[in-house]
XYZ file of C-alpha atoms in Angstrom:
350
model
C -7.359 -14.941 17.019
C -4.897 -11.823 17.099
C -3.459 -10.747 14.269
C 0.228 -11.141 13.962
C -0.257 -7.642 11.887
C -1.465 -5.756 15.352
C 2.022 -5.535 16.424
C 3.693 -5.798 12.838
C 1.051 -4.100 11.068
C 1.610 -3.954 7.317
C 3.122 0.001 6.841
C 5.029 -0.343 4.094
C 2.990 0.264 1.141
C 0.720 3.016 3.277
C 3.139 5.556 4.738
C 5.676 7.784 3.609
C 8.797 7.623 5.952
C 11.933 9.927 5.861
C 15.696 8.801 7.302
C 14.132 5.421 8.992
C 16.223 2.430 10.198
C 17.903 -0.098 8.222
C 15.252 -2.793 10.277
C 13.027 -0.806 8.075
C 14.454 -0.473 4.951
C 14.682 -4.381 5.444
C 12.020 -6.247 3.534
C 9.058 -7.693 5.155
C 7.630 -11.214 4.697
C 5.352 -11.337 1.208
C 7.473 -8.178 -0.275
C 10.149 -8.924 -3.070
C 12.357 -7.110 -4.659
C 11.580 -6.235 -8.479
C 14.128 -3.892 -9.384
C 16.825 -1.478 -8.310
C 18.968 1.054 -10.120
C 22.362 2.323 -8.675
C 22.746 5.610 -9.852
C 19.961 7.727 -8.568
C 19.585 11.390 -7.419
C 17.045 12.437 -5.035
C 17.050 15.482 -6.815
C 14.057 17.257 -4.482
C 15.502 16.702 -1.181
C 19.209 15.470 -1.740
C 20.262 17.155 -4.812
C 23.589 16.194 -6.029
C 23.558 13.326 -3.563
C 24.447 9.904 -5.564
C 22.045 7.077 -4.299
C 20.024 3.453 -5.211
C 16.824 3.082 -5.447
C 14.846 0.138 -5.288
C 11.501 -0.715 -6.240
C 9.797 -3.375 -4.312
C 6.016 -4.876 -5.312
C 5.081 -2.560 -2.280
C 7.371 0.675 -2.131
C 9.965 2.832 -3.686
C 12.859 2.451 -1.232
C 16.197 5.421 -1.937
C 19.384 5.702 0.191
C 22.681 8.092 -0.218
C 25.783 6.078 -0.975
C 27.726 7.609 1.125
C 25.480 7.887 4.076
C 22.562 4.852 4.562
C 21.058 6.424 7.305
C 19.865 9.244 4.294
C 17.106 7.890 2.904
C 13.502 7.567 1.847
C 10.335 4.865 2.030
C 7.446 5.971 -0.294
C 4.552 3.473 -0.009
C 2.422 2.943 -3.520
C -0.795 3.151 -1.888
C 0.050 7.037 -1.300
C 1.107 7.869 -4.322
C -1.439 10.128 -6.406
C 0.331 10.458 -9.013
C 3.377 9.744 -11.561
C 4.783 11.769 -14.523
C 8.049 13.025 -15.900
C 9.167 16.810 -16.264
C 11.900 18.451 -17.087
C 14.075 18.778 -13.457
C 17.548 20.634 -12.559
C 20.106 18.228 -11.408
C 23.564 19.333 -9.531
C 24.814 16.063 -11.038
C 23.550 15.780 -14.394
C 22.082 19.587 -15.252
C 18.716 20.106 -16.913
C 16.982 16.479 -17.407
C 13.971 14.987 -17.592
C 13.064 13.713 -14.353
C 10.483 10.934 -12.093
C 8.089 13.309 -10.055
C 5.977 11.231 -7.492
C 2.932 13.134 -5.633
C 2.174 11.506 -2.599
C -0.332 11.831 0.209
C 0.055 10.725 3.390
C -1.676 11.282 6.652
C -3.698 14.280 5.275
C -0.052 15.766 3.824
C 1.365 15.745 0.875
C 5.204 15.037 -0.084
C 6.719 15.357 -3.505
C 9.790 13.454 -4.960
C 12.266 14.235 -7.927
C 14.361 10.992 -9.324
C 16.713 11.429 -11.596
C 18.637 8.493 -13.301
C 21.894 9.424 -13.798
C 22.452 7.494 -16.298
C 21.764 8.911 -19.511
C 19.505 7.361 -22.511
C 17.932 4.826 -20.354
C 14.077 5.181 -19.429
C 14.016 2.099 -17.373
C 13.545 4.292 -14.015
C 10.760 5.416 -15.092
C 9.000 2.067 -16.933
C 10.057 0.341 -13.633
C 8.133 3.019 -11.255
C 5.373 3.266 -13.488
C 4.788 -0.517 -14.154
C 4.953 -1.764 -10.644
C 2.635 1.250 -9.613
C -0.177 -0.176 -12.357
C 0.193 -3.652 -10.824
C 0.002 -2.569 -7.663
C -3.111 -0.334 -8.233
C -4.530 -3.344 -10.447
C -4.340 -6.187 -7.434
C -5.944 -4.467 -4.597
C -8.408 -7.288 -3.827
C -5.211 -8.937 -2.445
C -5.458 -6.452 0.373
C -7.988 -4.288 0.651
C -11.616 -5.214 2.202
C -14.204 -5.529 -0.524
C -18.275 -4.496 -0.262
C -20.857 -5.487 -2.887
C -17.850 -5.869 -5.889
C -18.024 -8.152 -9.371
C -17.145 -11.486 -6.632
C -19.393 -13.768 -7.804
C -19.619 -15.060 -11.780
C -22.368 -17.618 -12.653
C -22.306 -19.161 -8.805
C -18.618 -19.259 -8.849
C -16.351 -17.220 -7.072
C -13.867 -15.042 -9.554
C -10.535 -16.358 -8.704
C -7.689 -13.623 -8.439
C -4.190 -15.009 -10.514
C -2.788 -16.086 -7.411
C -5.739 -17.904 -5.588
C -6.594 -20.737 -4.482
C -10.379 -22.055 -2.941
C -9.225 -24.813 0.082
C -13.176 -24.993 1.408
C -16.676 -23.942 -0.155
C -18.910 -23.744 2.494
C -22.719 -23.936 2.436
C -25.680 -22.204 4.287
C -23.712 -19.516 5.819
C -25.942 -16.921 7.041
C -24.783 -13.000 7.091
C -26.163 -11.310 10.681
C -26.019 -8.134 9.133
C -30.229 -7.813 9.594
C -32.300 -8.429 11.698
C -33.638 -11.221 9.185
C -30.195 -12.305 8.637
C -29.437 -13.253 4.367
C -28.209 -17.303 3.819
C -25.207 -17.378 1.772
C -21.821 -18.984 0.953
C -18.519 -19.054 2.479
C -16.090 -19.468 -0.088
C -12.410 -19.957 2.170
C -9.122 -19.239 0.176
C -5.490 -18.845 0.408
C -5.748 -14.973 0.727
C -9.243 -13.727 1.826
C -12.626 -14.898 2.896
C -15.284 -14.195 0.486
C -19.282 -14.127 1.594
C -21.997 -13.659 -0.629
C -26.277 -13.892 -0.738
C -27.449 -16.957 -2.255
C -30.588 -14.808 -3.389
C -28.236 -11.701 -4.376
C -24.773 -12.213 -5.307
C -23.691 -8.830 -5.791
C -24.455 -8.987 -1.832
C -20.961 -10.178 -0.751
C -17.829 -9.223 1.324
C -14.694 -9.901 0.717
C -11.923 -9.783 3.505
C -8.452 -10.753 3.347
C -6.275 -11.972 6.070
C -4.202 -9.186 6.094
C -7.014 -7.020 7.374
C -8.041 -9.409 9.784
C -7.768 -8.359 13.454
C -9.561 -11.137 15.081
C -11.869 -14.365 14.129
C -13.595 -15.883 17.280
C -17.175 -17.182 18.325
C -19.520 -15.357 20.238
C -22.679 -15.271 21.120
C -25.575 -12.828 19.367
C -29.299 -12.925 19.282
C -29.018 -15.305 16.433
C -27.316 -17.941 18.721
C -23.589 -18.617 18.317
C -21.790 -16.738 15.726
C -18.590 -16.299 14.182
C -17.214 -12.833 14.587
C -14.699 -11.779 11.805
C -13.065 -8.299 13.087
C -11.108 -5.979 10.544
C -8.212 -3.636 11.041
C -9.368 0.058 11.880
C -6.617 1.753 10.838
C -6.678 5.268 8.964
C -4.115 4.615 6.376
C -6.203 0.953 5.386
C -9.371 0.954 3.383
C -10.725 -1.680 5.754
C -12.961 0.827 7.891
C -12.596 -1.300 11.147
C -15.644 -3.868 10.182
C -17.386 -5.948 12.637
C -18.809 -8.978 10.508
C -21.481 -11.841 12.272
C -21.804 -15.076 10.597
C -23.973 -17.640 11.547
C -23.343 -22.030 10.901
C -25.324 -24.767 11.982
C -24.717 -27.074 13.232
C -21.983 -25.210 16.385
C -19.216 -28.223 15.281
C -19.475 -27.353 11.252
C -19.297 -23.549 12.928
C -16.081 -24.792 14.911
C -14.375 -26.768 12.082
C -15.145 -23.608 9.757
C -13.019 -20.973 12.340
C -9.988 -23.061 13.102
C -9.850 -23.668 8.997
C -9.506 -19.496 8.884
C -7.232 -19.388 11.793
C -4.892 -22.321 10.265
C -5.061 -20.473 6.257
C -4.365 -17.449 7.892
C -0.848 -18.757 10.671
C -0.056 -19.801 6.869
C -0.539 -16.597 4.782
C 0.931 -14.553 7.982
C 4.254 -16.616 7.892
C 4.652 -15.154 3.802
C 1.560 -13.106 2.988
C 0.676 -13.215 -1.015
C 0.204 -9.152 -1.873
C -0.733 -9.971 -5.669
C 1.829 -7.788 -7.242
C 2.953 -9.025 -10.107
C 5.665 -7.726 -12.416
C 8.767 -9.248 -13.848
C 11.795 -7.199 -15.060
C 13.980 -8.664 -18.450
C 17.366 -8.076 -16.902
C 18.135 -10.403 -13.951
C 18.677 -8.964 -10.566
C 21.991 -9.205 -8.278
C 20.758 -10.955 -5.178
C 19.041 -9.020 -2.382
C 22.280 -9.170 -0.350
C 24.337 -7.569 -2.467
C 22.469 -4.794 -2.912
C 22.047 -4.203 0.856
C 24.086 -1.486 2.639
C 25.951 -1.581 5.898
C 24.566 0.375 7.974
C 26.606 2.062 10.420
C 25.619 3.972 13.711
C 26.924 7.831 14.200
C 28.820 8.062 17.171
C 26.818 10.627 18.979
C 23.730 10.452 21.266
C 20.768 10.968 19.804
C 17.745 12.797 21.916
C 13.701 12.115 21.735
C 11.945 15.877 21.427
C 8.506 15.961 19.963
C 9.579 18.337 17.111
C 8.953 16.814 13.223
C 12.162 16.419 11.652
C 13.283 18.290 9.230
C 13.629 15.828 6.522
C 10.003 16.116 5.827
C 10.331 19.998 4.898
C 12.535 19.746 1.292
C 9.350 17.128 0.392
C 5.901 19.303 1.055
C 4.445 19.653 -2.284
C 3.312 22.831 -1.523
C 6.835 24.195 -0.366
C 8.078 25.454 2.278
C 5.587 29.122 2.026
C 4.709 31.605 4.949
C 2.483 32.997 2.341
C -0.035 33.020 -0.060
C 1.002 33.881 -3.608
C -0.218 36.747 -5.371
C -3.853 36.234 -6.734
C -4.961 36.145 -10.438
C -7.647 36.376 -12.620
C -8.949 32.579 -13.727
C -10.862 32.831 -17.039
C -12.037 29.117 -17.005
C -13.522 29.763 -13.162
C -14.129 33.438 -13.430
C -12.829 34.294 -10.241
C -9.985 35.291 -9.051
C -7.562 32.478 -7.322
C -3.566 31.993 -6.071
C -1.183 32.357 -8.541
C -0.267 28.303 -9.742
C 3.125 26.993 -9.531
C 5.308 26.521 -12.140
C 4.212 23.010 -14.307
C 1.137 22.777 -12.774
C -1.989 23.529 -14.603
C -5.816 24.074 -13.422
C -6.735 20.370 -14.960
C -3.952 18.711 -13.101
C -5.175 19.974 -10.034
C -8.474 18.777 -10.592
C -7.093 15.535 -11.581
C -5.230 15.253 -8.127
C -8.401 16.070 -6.375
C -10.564 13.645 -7.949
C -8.137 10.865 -7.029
């Protein structure tokens, strides 16, 4: 069974994208809009530029007003970290401000949102709630080893599942003596754990599926489950053997995955779950037209520039000055303004 995610693979809450196209900025199947504020400045990279953000239950999502085609895709899974600082605005001066450090594909991009509206903090409850549930559900989507699965015999539902099939005397190829177990087959993952050991288990959802098919091992017929090997997904690319007697029960047991999983692929369940108080315009009215530039536009290999006004680290040829550190007693680069030793160390141990 391919995974409809091998040609659509799930991006959205991994990467950080710059200026991408509106079939992009579109929202996938399984992600929702949660809320969206009109009058936002993307004070780091568009400063004095009026725009919308909207958060979604798996990105931050900014475009200019005046021009669509400016705009921004900041996954949650790459932020690092959240907090507010004090930021200068074109549009509204000095004024405390969103800062987002991301990382993405070994880089790291920082953002500046400032609500332009004044005496409101709901830019930054919104960011910061959505971020927590999204950092609080990843058993939704993220591949599982040896985690708290299993509660007196019973699998540990998450808010949002539900078990369709329990099945028995499932045995984990793994070994070379192989560990009998249970299958326990819901609406967003597959879950496998020892009968013997329960803190032995797996748990894989759909969305990191790349293929479930039978095949034949040393233990006799076995049902390969195949995760994603991707670098931005936690799911490491897993081969996984399972063994069911008798071959029909083994049968009945794959097309049940493949049929959950046609099923969660159609509207995938991501586990976010946050509700704002004030009721949201529909998603089409907060949708842009989004017009094409009449000029040509030409492929080169060189990295747009959109991506330089975001490094964290600036846009440096150099090193700054050194200094003496008292707490390290050694002598290291001069820090950026707002940044301080323990944040750094806090960023690192992330």
């Amino acid at each position: 069974m391919d995974s409809p995610f091998d040609t659509d693979r799930l991006w959205e809450d991994r990467d950080v994208r710059f200026d991408v196209p509106l079939s992009q900025m579109k929202l996938r199947p399984g992600e929702r809009l949660i809320d969206h504020l009109d009058s936002i400045e993307d004070t780091k990279g568009n400063n004095g530029e009026r725009g919308r953000l909207m958060v979604t239950n798996l990105r931050i999502i900014w475009h200019s007003k005046t021009l669509a085609r400016i705009n921004l895709s900041v996954g949650f899974n790459s932020v690092i970290s959240i907090s507010t600082r004090s930021a200068e605005s074109k549009l509204r001066g000095q004024t405390e401000a969103l800062f987002l450090l991301t990382r993405c594909n070994n880089t790291r991009f920082e953002f500046i949102f400032t609500n332009l509206v004044p005496d409101t903090p709901r830019l930054f409850t919104s960011v910061l709630s959505v971020h927590r549930a999204y950092e609080t559900s990843k058993m939704y989507r993220d591949l599982k080893l040896r985690g708290a699965l299993i509660a007196n015999k019973t699998l540990r539902l998450l808010p949002l599942e539900e078990v369709y099939d329990k099945v028995n005397g499932v045995w984990n190829l793994s070994s070379d003596q192989g560990n009998l177990g249970t299958f326990y087959i819901t609406n967003v993952r597959l879950v496998w754990h020892a009968d013997i050991n329960e803190t032995f288990n797996v748990s894989i959802p759909y969305i990191q599926m790349r293929a479930v098919k039978i095949r034949d091992s040393k233990f006799g017929t076995a049902l390969v489950v195949e995760s994603l090997k991707n670098s931005l997904s936690q799911a490491g690319g897993y081969v996984l053997g399972f063994r069911i007697d008798p071959v029909e029960k083994l049968q009945e047991v794959m097309k049940e995955i493949h049929s959950l999983y046609r099923v969660y692929s159609a509207n995938p369940i991501f586990g976010v779950q946050y509700q704002v108080e004030d009721r949201l315009e529909p998603l089409e009215q907060v949708t842009v037209a989004y017009e094409e530039d009449d000029i040509e536009i030409t492929e080169d290999n060189a990295q747009s520039d959109a991506f330089v006004a975001y490094y964290a680290d600036g846009n440096k040829r150099e090193d700054a000055e050194p200094v003496f550190c008292e707490q390290l007693g050694l002598a290291i680069e001069g820090l950026k303004d707002g940044f301080t030793l323990e944040s750094l160390w806090e960023v690192t141990g992330i």
